[in-house]
Amino acid sequence: MHHLASHGAGRRMSRTRAAKLITQAGLRAHGVTLIGGGLDEAPSAYKDIEVVMARWWK
């Protein structure tokens, strides 16, 4: 099963901050594998698309 990051939702943290705070071990602990991207592209670096869309459609 694949889960995708919602890049269109916008960033929750800068690329620099994400690269410093997010680790491969931390991602693995949550069952996340990055394919074709660095730590700055981890799903947790992005806003929750459900929250963004809920605000958009209000």
XYZ file of C-alpha atoms in Angstrom:
58
model
C 0.000 0.000 0.000
C 1.329 3.435 -0.896
C 0.560 6.721 0.805
C 1.497 9.937 -0.879
C 2.475 13.272 0.606
C 0.197 16.150 -0.246
C 2.744 18.427 -1.845
C 0.005 20.728 -3.148
C -1.111 21.425 0.425
C 2.010 23.444 1.125
C 4.872 23.007 3.520
C 4.553 22.714 7.262
C 8.292 23.307 7.642
C 11.102 24.602 5.469
C 13.330 22.197 3.555
C 16.236 23.049 5.852
C 14.247 22.461 9.035
C 12.794 19.202 7.698
C 16.239 17.911 6.741
C 17.468 18.661 10.291
C 14.483 17.265 12.208
C 13.311 14.283 10.174
C 15.358 11.086 10.269
C 15.255 7.854 8.263
C 14.856 5.943 11.537
C 11.900 8.109 12.514
C 10.255 7.570 9.142
C 10.812 3.795 9.304
C 9.241 3.742 12.777
C 6.057 5.059 11.145
C 6.288 2.729 8.181
C 7.330 5.478 5.767
C 9.754 4.872 2.910
C 10.871 7.778 0.765
C 11.137 6.955 -2.911
C 13.031 9.450 -5.030
C 13.218 12.221 -2.451
C 15.303 13.438 0.447
C 14.280 13.903 4.054
C 13.046 17.386 3.173
C 10.334 15.658 1.079
C 8.982 13.516 3.919
C 5.187 13.565 4.342
C 5.494 15.189 7.772
C 7.140 18.229 6.157
C 3.806 19.004 4.479
C 0.459 20.219 5.744
C -2.436 17.787 6.109
C -4.396 17.959 2.842
C -7.690 17.246 4.644
C -7.218 20.296 6.890
C -6.193 22.504 3.975
C -9.180 21.430 1.868
C -11.604 21.892 4.765
C -10.428 25.494 5.120
C -10.577 26.041 1.361
C -14.203 24.932 1.056
C -15.554 26.960 4.001
